[in-house]
PDB file of C-alpha atoms in Angstrom:
ATOM      1  CA  UNK A   1      97.643 120.517  99.991  1.00  0.00           C
ATOM      2  CA  UNK A   2     101.127 118.472  98.722  1.00  0.00           C
ATOM      3  CA  UNK A   3     103.624 117.314 100.419  1.00  0.00           C
ATOM      4  CA  UNK A   4     106.568 115.003 100.533  1.00  0.00           C
ATOM      5  CA  UNK A   5     106.158 111.644  99.198  1.00  0.00           C
ATOM      6  CA  UNK A   6     105.844 109.284 102.501  1.00  0.00           C
ATOM      7  CA  UNK A   7     107.895 105.739 101.220  1.00  0.00           C
ATOM      8  CA  UNK A   8     108.413 104.038 104.584  1.00  0.00           C
ATOM      9  CA  UNK A   9     105.296 104.360 107.479  1.00  0.00           C
ATOM     10  CA  UNK A  10     106.755 104.215 110.375  1.00  0.00           C
ATOM     11  CA  UNK A  11     103.870 106.164 112.504  1.00  0.00           C
ATOM     12  CA  UNK A  12     100.382 105.055 111.972  1.00  0.00           C
ATOM     13  CA  UNK A  13      97.457 106.232 114.448  1.00  0.00           C
ATOM     14  CA  UNK A  14      94.085 104.989 115.362  1.00  0.00           C
ATOM     15  CA  UNK A  15      90.987 107.069 116.218  1.00  0.00           C
ATOM     16  CA  UNK A  16      88.740 104.187 117.747  1.00  0.00           C
ATOM     17  CA  UNK A  17      89.415 101.179 119.677  1.00  0.00           C
ATOM     18  CA  UNK A  18      86.749  99.297 119.602  1.00  0.00           C
ATOM     19  CA  UNK A  19      86.756  95.467 118.164  1.00  0.00           C
ATOM     20  CA  UNK A  20      88.069  96.777 115.063  1.00  0.00           C
ATOM     21  CA  UNK A  21      89.945  99.601 116.009  1.00  0.00           C
ATOM     22  CA  UNK A  22      91.609  97.589 117.687  1.00  0.00           C
ATOM     23  CA  UNK A  23      92.097  94.937 115.753  1.00  0.00           C
ATOM     24  CA  UNK A  24      93.015  96.965 113.760  1.00  0.00           C
ATOM     25  CA  UNK A  25      96.700  98.393 116.317  1.00  0.00           C
ATOM     26  CA  UNK A  26      97.561  95.579 116.380  1.00  0.00           C
ATOM     27  CA  UNK A  27      97.792  94.920 113.127  1.00  0.00           C
ATOM     28  CA  UNK A  28     100.213  97.358 113.379  1.00  0.00           C
ATOM     29  CA  UNK A  29     101.711  96.885 116.453  1.00  0.00           C
ATOM     30  CA  UNK A  30     102.653  93.332 115.265  1.00  0.00           C
ATOM     31  CA  UNK A  31     103.910  94.779 112.458  1.00  0.00           C
ATOM     32  CA  UNK A  32     106.423  96.696 114.406  1.00  0.00           C
ATOM     33  CA  UNK A  33     104.631 100.535 113.468  1.00  0.00           C
ATOM     34  CA  UNK A  34     104.585 102.909 116.389  1.00  0.00           C
ATOM     35  CA  UNK A  35     100.887 103.090 116.940  1.00  0.00           C
ATOM     36  CA  UNK A  36      98.725 105.429 118.900  1.00  0.00           C
ATOM     37  CA  UNK A  37      95.365 104.408 119.291  1.00  0.00           C
ATOM     38  CA  UNK A  38      92.440 107.327 120.765  1.00  0.00           C
ATOM     39  CA  UNK A  39      89.397 106.608 122.416  1.00  0.00           C
ATOM     40  CA  UNK A  40      86.611 108.592 123.977  1.00  0.00           C
ATOM     41  CA  UNK A  41      87.850 108.696 127.858  1.00  0.00           C
ATOM     42  CA  UNK A  42      89.545 106.460 130.275  1.00  0.00           C
ATOM     43  CA  UNK A  43      87.543 104.210 130.840  1.00  0.00           C
ATOM     44  CA  UNK A  44      87.168 103.382 126.197  1.00  0.00           C
ATOM     45  CA  UNK A  45      90.857 102.856 126.710  1.00  0.00           C
ATOM     46  CA  UNK A  46      90.991 100.207 129.272  1.00  0.00           C
ATOM     47  CA  UNK A  47      88.023  98.217 127.164  1.00  0.00           C
ATOM     48  CA  UNK A  48      90.079  99.223 123.814  1.00  0.00           C
ATOM     49  CA  UNK A  49      94.005  97.660 126.253  1.00  0.00           C
ATOM     50  CA  UNK A  50      92.261  94.804 127.168  1.00  0.00           C
ATOM     51  CA  UNK A  51      90.759  93.800 123.883  1.00  0.00           C
ATOM     52  CA  UNK A  52      94.630  93.741 122.360  1.00  0.00           C
ATOM     53  CA  UNK A  53      95.385  92.421 125.304  1.00  0.00           C
ATOM     54  CA  UNK A  54      93.354  89.103 124.872  1.00  0.00           C
ATOM     55  CA  UNK A  55      93.738  88.721 121.958  1.00  0.00           C
ATOM     56  CA  UNK A  56      97.549  88.834 121.952  1.00  0.00           C
ATOM     57  CA  UNK A  57      97.118  86.201 124.602  1.00  0.00           C
ATOM     58  CA  UNK A  58      95.084  84.140 122.095  1.00  0.00           C
ATOM     59  CA  UNK A  59      97.887  84.636 119.586  1.00  0.00           C
ATOM     60  CA  UNK A  60     100.068  83.262 122.004  1.00  0.00           C
ATOM     61  CA  UNK A  61      97.472  80.423 122.491  1.00  0.00           C
ATOM     62  CA  UNK A  62      97.907  79.383 120.002  1.00  0.00           C
ATOM     63  CA  UNK A  63     101.661  79.071 118.007  1.00  0.00           C
ATOM     64  CA  UNK A  64     100.054  82.346 116.446  1.00  0.00           C
ATOM     65  CA  UNK A  65     103.130  84.518 118.450  1.00  0.00           C
ATOM     66  CA  UNK A  66     106.072  84.006 121.304  1.00  0.00           C
ATOM     67  CA  UNK A  67     104.874  85.741 124.528  1.00  0.00           C
ATOM     68  CA  UNK A  68     107.963  88.470 123.232  1.00  0.00           C
ATOM     69  CA  UNK A  69     106.140  89.251 120.523  1.00  0.00           C
ATOM     70  CA  UNK A  70     102.989  89.693 122.556  1.00  0.00           C
ATOM     71  CA  UNK A  71     104.832  92.068 124.545  1.00  0.00           C
ATOM     72  CA  UNK A  72     106.520  94.193 121.773  1.00  0.00           C
ATOM     73  CA  UNK A  73     103.934  94.536 120.276  1.00  0.00           C
ATOM     74  CA  UNK A  74     101.866  96.119 123.593  1.00  0.00           C
ATOM     75  CA  UNK A  75     104.725  98.023 124.193  1.00  0.00           C
ATOM     76  CA  UNK A  76     104.258  99.916 120.488  1.00  0.00           C
ATOM     77  CA  UNK A  77     100.768 101.082 121.196  1.00  0.00           C
ATOM     78  CA  UNK A  78      99.963 104.007 122.936  1.00  0.00           C
ATOM     79  CA  UNK A  79      96.893 104.716 123.776  1.00  0.00           C
ATOM     80  CA  UNK A  80      95.175 108.731 124.684  1.00  0.00           C
ATOM     81  CA  UNK A  81      92.626 110.527 124.267  1.00  0.00           C
ATOM     82  CA  UNK A  82      93.251 113.400 123.100  1.00  0.00           C
ATOM     83  CA  UNK A  83      93.100 113.749 119.282  1.00  0.00           C
ATOM     84  CA  UNK A  84      96.468 116.011 119.432  1.00  0.00           C
ATOM     85  CA  UNK A  85      98.223 113.153 119.762  1.00  0.00           C
ATOM     86  CA  UNK A  86      97.383 112.076 116.572  1.00  0.00           C
ATOM     87  CA  UNK A  87      99.883 114.926 115.139  1.00  0.00           C
ATOM     88  CA  UNK A  88     102.948 112.878 114.140  1.00  0.00           C
ATOM     89  CA  UNK A  89     101.240 110.109 112.372  1.00  0.00           C
ATOM     90  CA  UNK A  90     102.029 108.896 108.665  1.00  0.00           C
ATOM     91  CA  UNK A  91      98.949 107.575 107.973  1.00  0.00           C
ATOM     92  CA  UNK A  92      95.997 107.650 110.561  1.00  0.00           C
ATOM     93  CA  UNK A  93      92.721 104.464 110.808  1.00  0.00           C
ATOM     94  CA  UNK A  94      89.846 106.197 111.279  1.00  0.00           C
ATOM     95  CA  UNK A  95      87.458 103.672 113.098  1.00  0.00           C
ATOM     96  CA  UNK A  96      84.626 104.605 115.418  1.00  0.00           C
ATOM     97  CA  UNK A  97      81.222 103.881 115.549  1.00  0.00           C
ATOM     98  CA  UNK A  98      79.654 103.661 111.195  1.00  0.00           C
ATOM     99  CA  UNK A  99      77.463 106.984 111.560  1.00  0.00           C
ATOM    100  CA  UNK A 100      78.412 109.581 108.617  1.00  0.00           C
ATOM    101  CA  UNK A 101      77.826 112.446 111.468  1.00  0.00           C
ATOM    102  CA  UNK A 102      80.149 111.445 113.491  1.00  0.00           C
ATOM    103  CA  UNK A 103      83.196 110.371 111.346  1.00  0.00           C
ATOM    104  CA  UNK A 104      83.356 113.558 109.375  1.00  0.00           C
ATOM    105  CA  UNK A 105      83.643 115.350 112.094  1.00  0.00           C
ATOM    106  CA  UNK A 106      86.352 113.124 113.101  1.00  0.00           C
ATOM    107  CA  UNK A 107      88.235 114.100 109.584  1.00  0.00           C
ATOM    108  CA  UNK A 108      87.734 117.163 110.410  1.00  0.00           C
ATOM    109  CA  UNK A 109      89.702 117.052 113.342  1.00  0.00           C
ATOM    110  CA  UNK A 110      92.291 115.663 111.690  1.00  0.00           C
ATOM    111  CA  UNK A 111      92.631 117.978 109.000  1.00  0.00           C
ATOM    112  CA  UNK A 112      93.782 120.460 111.650  1.00  0.00           C
ATOM    113  CA  UNK A 113      95.700 118.253 113.341  1.00  0.00           C
ATOM    114  CA  UNK A 114      98.172 115.776 112.245  1.00  0.00           C
ATOM    115  CA  UNK A 115     101.400 118.370 110.632  1.00  0.00           C
ATOM    116  CA  UNK A 116     102.418 116.443 107.364  1.00  0.00           C
ATOM    117  CA  UNK A 117      99.828 117.459 104.229  1.00  0.00           C
ATOM    118  CA  UNK A 118     101.322 114.218 102.851  1.00  0.00           C
ATOM    119  CA  UNK A 119      99.623 112.696 105.405  1.00  0.00           C
ATOM    120  CA  UNK A 120      97.951 109.540 104.832  1.00  0.00           C
ATOM    121  CA  UNK A 121      94.183 109.578 106.664  1.00  0.00           C
ATOM    122  CA  UNK A 122      91.643 106.565 106.250  1.00  0.00           C
ATOM    123  CA  UNK A 123      88.687 105.426 107.044  1.00  0.00           C
ATOM    124  CA  UNK A 124      87.506 102.131 107.901  1.00  0.00           C
ATOM    125  CA  UNK A 125      84.367 102.547 107.374  1.00  0.00           C
ATOM    126  CA  UNK A 126      81.756  99.549 105.947  1.00  0.00           C
ATOM    127  CA  UNK A 127      79.755 101.926 103.846  1.00  0.00           C
ATOM    128  CA  UNK A 128      79.916 105.849 104.658  1.00  0.00           C
ATOM    129  CA  UNK A 129      81.281 107.158 101.289  1.00  0.00           C
ATOM    130  CA  UNK A 130      84.887 107.886 101.407  1.00  0.00           C
ATOM    131  CA  UNK A 131      84.442 111.142  99.476  1.00  0.00           C
ATOM    132  CA  UNK A 132      81.728 112.262 102.309  1.00  0.00           C
ATOM    133  CA  UNK A 133      84.777 112.190 104.778  1.00  0.00           C
ATOM    134  CA  UNK A 134      86.862 113.225 102.491  1.00  0.00           C
ATOM    135  CA  UNK A 135      84.362 116.478 101.731  1.00  0.00           C
ATOM    136  CA  UNK A 136      85.219 117.545 105.743  1.00  0.00           C
ATOM    137  CA  UNK A 137      88.581 118.011 105.026  1.00  0.00           C
ATOM    138  CA  UNK A 138      91.126 120.657 102.441  1.00  0.00           C
ATOM    139  CA  UNK A 139      93.000 117.078 101.628  1.00  0.00           C
ATOM    140  CA  UNK A 140      90.771 115.678 100.548  1.00  0.00           C
ATOM    141  CA  UNK A 141      93.099 114.014  97.288  1.00  0.00           C
ATOM    142  CA  UNK A 142      95.479 112.315 101.094  1.00  0.00           C
ATOM    143  CA  UNK A 143      91.655 111.395 102.574  1.00  0.00           C
ATOM    144  CA  UNK A 144      91.419 107.035 101.066  1.00  0.00           C
ATOM    145  CA  UNK A 145      89.275 103.965 102.121  1.00  0.00           C
ATOM    146  CA  UNK A 146      91.318 101.424 103.844  1.00  0.00           C
ATOM    147  CA  UNK A 147      88.751  98.425 104.768  1.00  0.00           C
ATOM    148  CA  UNK A 148      90.060  95.256 107.396  1.00  0.00           C
ATOM    149  CA  UNK A 149      87.785  92.734 108.396  1.00  0.00           C
ATOM    150  CA  UNK A 150      86.431  91.160 110.966  1.00  0.00           C
ATOM    151  CA  UNK A 151      89.340  89.776 112.567  1.00  0.00           C
ATOM    152  CA  UNK A 152      91.301  92.443 111.252  1.00  0.00           C
ATOM    153  CA  UNK A 153      95.014  90.132 113.128  1.00  0.00           C
ATOM    154  CA  UNK A 154      93.341  87.091 111.360  1.00  0.00           C
ATOM    155  CA  UNK A 155      91.610  88.166 108.023  1.00  0.00           C
ATOM    156  CA  UNK A 156      93.756  88.797 105.106  1.00  0.00           C
ATOM    157  CA  UNK A 157      92.162  90.895 103.016  1.00  0.00           C
ATOM    158  CA  UNK A 158      91.960  94.465 103.097  1.00  0.00           C
ATOM    159  CA  UNK A 159      89.674  96.777 100.491  1.00  0.00           C
ATOM    160  CA  UNK A 160      90.948  99.793  99.486  1.00  0.00           C
ATOM    161  CA  UNK A 161      88.602 102.663  97.979  1.00  0.00           C
ATOM    162  CA  UNK A 162      89.500 105.285  96.076  1.00  0.00           C
ATOM    163  CA  UNK A 163      87.710 109.049  96.216  1.00  0.00           C
ATOM    164  CA  UNK A 164      86.930 110.908  93.040  1.00  0.00           C
ATOM    165  CA  UNK A 165      89.701 113.744  94.980  1.00  0.00           C
ATOM    166  CA  UNK A 166      92.326 110.867  95.479  1.00  0.00           C
ATOM    167  CA  UNK A 167      95.549 111.275  94.203  1.00  0.00           C
ATOM    168  CA  UNK A 168      97.566 108.730  92.952  1.00  0.00           C
ATOM    169  CA  UNK A 169     100.001 108.622  95.189  1.00  0.00           C
ATOM    170  CA  UNK A 170      98.195 108.961  98.685  1.00  0.00           C
ATOM    171  CA  UNK A 171      96.943 105.374  97.111  1.00  0.00           C
ATOM    172  CA  UNK A 172     100.079 104.542  95.795  1.00  0.00           C
ATOM    173  CA  UNK A 173     101.094 104.573 100.082  1.00  0.00           C
ATOM    174  CA  UNK A 174      98.314 102.849 101.123  1.00  0.00           C
ATOM    175  CA  UNK A 175      98.534  99.414  99.157  1.00  0.00           C
ATOM    176  CA  UNK A 176     102.400  99.873  99.932  1.00  0.00           C
ATOM    177  CA  UNK A 177     101.529 100.875 103.401  1.00  0.00           C
ATOM    178  CA  UNK A 178      98.668  97.069 103.524  1.00  0.00           C
ATOM    179  CA  UNK A 179     100.903  94.984 101.276  1.00  0.00           C
ATOM    180  CA  UNK A 180     104.388  94.876 101.860  1.00  0.00           C
ATOM    181  CA  UNK A 181     104.306  96.764 105.984  1.00  0.00           C
ATOM    182  CA  UNK A 182     100.758  94.373 106.947  1.00  0.00           C
ATOM    183  CA  UNK A 183     101.346  91.927 104.816  1.00  0.00           C
ATOM    184  CA  UNK A 184      97.760  91.185 103.485  1.00  0.00           C
ATOM    185  CA  UNK A 185      96.117  91.133 100.660  1.00  0.00           C
ATOM    186  CA  UNK A 186      94.188  94.093  98.100  1.00  0.00           C
ATOM    187  CA  UNK A 187      91.523  94.736  95.897  1.00  0.00           C
ATOM    188  CA  UNK A 188      90.084  98.343  94.737  1.00  0.00           C
ATOM    189  CA  UNK A 189      86.565  99.164  94.383  1.00  0.00           C
ATOM    190  CA  UNK A 190      85.098 102.216  93.824  1.00  0.00           C
ATOM    191  CA  UNK A 191      83.110 104.277  96.388  1.00  0.00           C
ATOM    192  CA  UNK A 192      79.645 103.129  96.487  1.00  0.00           C
ATOM    193  CA  UNK A 193      78.298 102.015  99.482  1.00  0.00           C
ATOM    194  CA  UNK A 194      79.378  98.216 100.050  1.00  0.00           C
ATOM    195  CA  UNK A 195      82.490  98.466  98.265  1.00  0.00           C
ATOM    196  CA  UNK A 196      82.838  94.803  96.867  1.00  0.00           C
ATOM    197  CA  UNK A 197      82.236  92.651 100.044  1.00  0.00           C
ATOM    198  CA  UNK A 198      79.412  93.939 101.388  1.00  0.00           C
ATOM    199  CA  UNK A 199      77.317  94.748  98.265  1.00  0.00           C
ATOM    200  CA  UNK A 200      77.703  90.868  98.138  1.00  0.00           C
ATOM    201  CA  UNK A 201      77.447  90.337 101.469  1.00  0.00           C
ATOM    202  CA  UNK A 202      74.655  92.264 103.053  1.00  0.00           C
ATOM    203  CA  UNK A 203      71.695  90.840 100.572  1.00  0.00           C
ATOM    204  CA  UNK A 204      72.826  87.703 100.938  1.00  0.00           C
ATOM    205  CA  UNK A 205      72.398  88.484 105.230  1.00  0.00           C
ATOM    206  CA  UNK A 206      69.539  90.076 104.690  1.00  0.00           C
ATOM    207  CA  UNK A 207      67.882  87.521 102.987  1.00  0.00           C
ATOM    208  CA  UNK A 208      68.827  84.838 105.648  1.00  0.00           C
ATOM    209  CA  UNK A 209      66.652  86.776 108.123  1.00  0.00           C
ATOM    210  CA  UNK A 210      63.488  87.546 106.716  1.00  0.00           C
ATOM    211  CA  UNK A 211      63.721  83.736 105.930  1.00  0.00           C
ATOM    212  CA  UNK A 212      64.150  83.281 109.825  1.00  0.00           C
ATOM    213  CA  UNK A 213      61.697  86.058 110.540  1.00  0.00           C
ATOM    214  CA  UNK A 214      59.545  84.756 108.739  1.00  0.00           C
ATOM    215  CA  UNK A 215      58.968  81.480 109.638  1.00  0.00           C
ATOM    216  CA  UNK A 216      60.776  79.409 107.063  1.00  0.00           C
ATOM    217  CA  UNK A 217      63.251  77.765 108.793  1.00  0.00           C
ATOM    218  CA  UNK A 218      64.479  78.174 112.482  1.00  0.00           C
ATOM    219  CA  UNK A 219      68.326  80.020 113.115  1.00  0.00           C
ATOM    220  CA  UNK A 220      69.951  76.971 113.094  1.00  0.00           C
ATOM    221  CA  UNK A 221      68.475  75.264 111.008  1.00  0.00           C
ATOM    222  CA  UNK A 222      70.082  78.069 108.792  1.00  0.00           C
ATOM    223  CA  UNK A 223      72.886  78.208 109.521  1.00  0.00           C
ATOM    224  CA  UNK A 224      73.435  74.621 109.517  1.00  0.00           C
ATOM    225  CA  UNK A 225      72.819  74.498 106.514  1.00  0.00           C
ATOM    226  CA  UNK A 226      74.908  76.993 104.492  1.00  0.00           C
ATOM    227  CA  UNK A 227      77.149  75.316 106.442  1.00  0.00           C
ATOM    228  CA  UNK A 228      76.978  71.535 105.601  1.00  0.00           C
ATOM    229  CA  UNK A 229      75.190  72.129 102.583  1.00  0.00           C
ATOM    230  CA  UNK A 230      77.089  75.489 100.703  1.00  0.00           C
ATOM    231  CA  UNK A 231      80.405  74.464 103.116  1.00  0.00           C
ATOM    232  CA  UNK A 232      80.779  77.897 104.338  1.00  0.00           C
ATOM    233  CA  UNK A 233      82.525  78.446 107.697  1.00  0.00           C
ATOM    234  CA  UNK A 234      80.453  79.965 109.059  1.00  0.00           C
ATOM    235  CA  UNK A 235      76.652  80.055 109.328  1.00  0.00           C
ATOM    236  CA  UNK A 236      74.381  83.910 107.637  1.00  0.00           C
ATOM    237  CA  UNK A 237      72.340  84.474 111.105  1.00  0.00           C
ATOM    238  CA  UNK A 238      76.050  83.888 113.179  1.00  0.00           C
ATOM    239  CA  UNK A 239      77.996  85.555 110.974  1.00  0.00           C
ATOM    240  CA  UNK A 240      76.073  88.536 111.188  1.00  0.00           C
ATOM    241  CA  UNK A 241      76.127  88.583 114.797  1.00  0.00           C
ATOM    242  CA  UNK A 242      79.793  87.979 114.747  1.00  0.00           C
ATOM    243  CA  UNK A 243      79.525  92.018 112.520  1.00  0.00           C
ATOM    244  CA  UNK A 244      76.852  92.651 115.083  1.00  0.00           C
ATOM    245  CA  UNK A 245      73.857  93.417 113.954  1.00  0.00           C
ATOM    246  CA  UNK A 246      73.940  97.533 114.629  1.00  0.00           C
ATOM    247  CA  UNK A 247      76.252  96.821 112.011  1.00  0.00           C
ATOM    248  CA  UNK A 248      74.832  94.521 109.332  1.00  0.00           C
ATOM    249  CA  UNK A 249      71.423  97.518 109.475  1.00  0.00           C
ATOM    250  CA  UNK A 250      74.057 100.076 108.943  1.00  0.00           C
ATOM    251  CA  UNK A 251      75.885  99.324 105.839  1.00  0.00           C
ATOM    252  CA  UNK A 252      72.258  97.845 104.630  1.00  0.00           C
ATOM    253  CA  UNK A 253      70.593 101.097 105.425  1.00  0.00           C
ATOM    254  CA  UNK A 254      73.731 102.804 103.625  1.00  0.00           C
ATOM    255  CA  UNK A 255      73.143 100.512 100.191  1.00  0.00           C
ATOM    256  CA  UNK A 256      69.218 100.904  99.997  1.00  0.00           C
ATOM    257  CA  UNK A 257      69.227 104.727 100.916  1.00  0.00           C
ATOM    258  CA  UNK A 258      72.895 104.667  97.548  1.00  0.00           C
ATOM    259  CA  UNK A 259      70.424 102.400  94.905  1.00  0.00           C
ATOM    260  CA  UNK A 260      67.043 101.837  96.492  1.00  0.00           C
ATOM    261  CA  UNK A 261      66.738  98.213  95.421  1.00  0.00           C
ATOM    262  CA  UNK A 262      64.791  95.923  97.965  1.00  0.00           C
ATOM    263  CA  UNK A 263      67.199  93.165  97.961  1.00  0.00           C
ATOM    264  CA  UNK A 264      69.430  95.719 100.547  1.00  0.00           C
ATOM    265  CA  UNK A 265      65.873  96.735 102.417  1.00  0.00           C
ATOM    266  CA  UNK A 266      66.117  96.206 106.419  1.00  0.00           C
ATOM    267  CA  UNK A 267      64.002  93.378 107.319  1.00  0.00           C
ATOM    268  CA  UNK A 268      62.092  94.445 110.034  1.00  0.00           C
ATOM    269  CA  UNK A 269      63.302  91.779 112.695  1.00  0.00           C
ATOM    270  CA  UNK A 270      66.641  93.030 112.206  1.00  0.00           C
ATOM    271  CA  UNK A 271      65.759  96.620 112.873  1.00  0.00           C
ATOM    272  CA  UNK A 272      63.663  94.958 115.961  1.00  0.00           C
ATOM    273  CA  UNK A 273      66.336  93.362 117.537  1.00  0.00           C
ATOM    274  CA  UNK A 274      68.887  96.310 117.626  1.00  0.00           C
ATOM    275  CA  UNK A 275      66.441  98.517 118.975  1.00  0.00           C
ATOM    276  CA  UNK A 276      66.275  95.796 122.224  1.00  0.00           C
ATOM    277  CA  UNK A 277      69.567  95.134 122.455  1.00  0.00           C
ATOM    278  CA  UNK A 278      69.762  92.300 120.448  1.00  0.00           C
ATOM    279  CA  UNK A 279      73.869  93.145 118.334  1.00  0.00           C
ATOM    280  CA  UNK A 280      75.210  89.312 118.395  1.00  0.00           C
ATOM    281  CA  UNK A 281      78.178  88.505 119.971  1.00  0.00           C
ATOM    282  CA  UNK A 282      78.986  91.986 121.723  1.00  0.00           C
ATOM    283  CA  UNK A 283      75.708  92.036 123.403  1.00  0.00           C
ATOM    284  CA  UNK A 284      75.374  88.124 124.722  1.00  0.00           C
ATOM    285  CA  UNK A 285      71.800  87.412 122.785  1.00  0.00           C
ATOM    286  CA  UNK A 286      71.503  87.907 118.720  1.00  0.00           C
ATOM    287  CA  UNK A 287      70.250  84.690 116.429  1.00  0.00           C
ATOM    288  CA  UNK A 288      71.425  83.177 118.895  1.00  0.00           C
ATOM    289  CA  UNK A 289      73.381  83.236 122.129  1.00  0.00           C
ATOM    290  CA  UNK A 290      76.797  84.131 123.607  1.00  0.00           C
ATOM    291  CA  UNK A 291      76.338  83.696 127.471  1.00  0.00           C
ATOM    292  CA  UNK A 292      79.909  82.345 128.500  1.00  0.00           C
TER     293      UNK A 292
END
């Protein structure tokens, strides 16, 4: 499927209003873009609005934005429960749960709804192959990975991931959007599970979990050791809590499925914690407590 190249994107859609989706929507709105966020129902939409508002309020409190800039960004964001509202978007970023089937369903829906054949359909996946999502559409040449990092309003990097079908014009449009419009840095990655950053990061996190699981050191000592001994801004277990242990597990499983290397195998402790709902910051407890 072909269409007229999009030289300047002004209308963006985000499917999913969780931490990543809300953060991506905020980044787009602060860049002056007309932004539509789709969530499943009214409750999820309220939560998405609250996430975006809290984040913008923090930016104002820290002197990173003015009150007028916050209000203008909020005014640019429309929240909806109807995927059909993505019809006129020039670029849509999927940011739903890290489940290949759910993501493929979203892309199949967008393929039918988004009217402009030149529109870019992007995924924020951490681990699902971009090719698999592109093949859920009739326009795989317009599908690309745009992997933002958490928290999206703060982190300056976006991984751009092309599948074997992604067109050169799609890549150019996506990179121009990320760099010129959003002011982020880009690194390119092949379409392999974990891409660049998580393929390096996740084995490190899993190693720290195995160390805690074995009783070799406490979670606090592991994190303090890496913070003060290696000048890391955050220890590996605190970082896993920030990412979400369910997300860490999903990425680890995707990496192991792709490469079958032991360093990507999820430790039993990680699986038990996810089963117990101890998912990290978002649940109030992971390797560390976060109540209050």
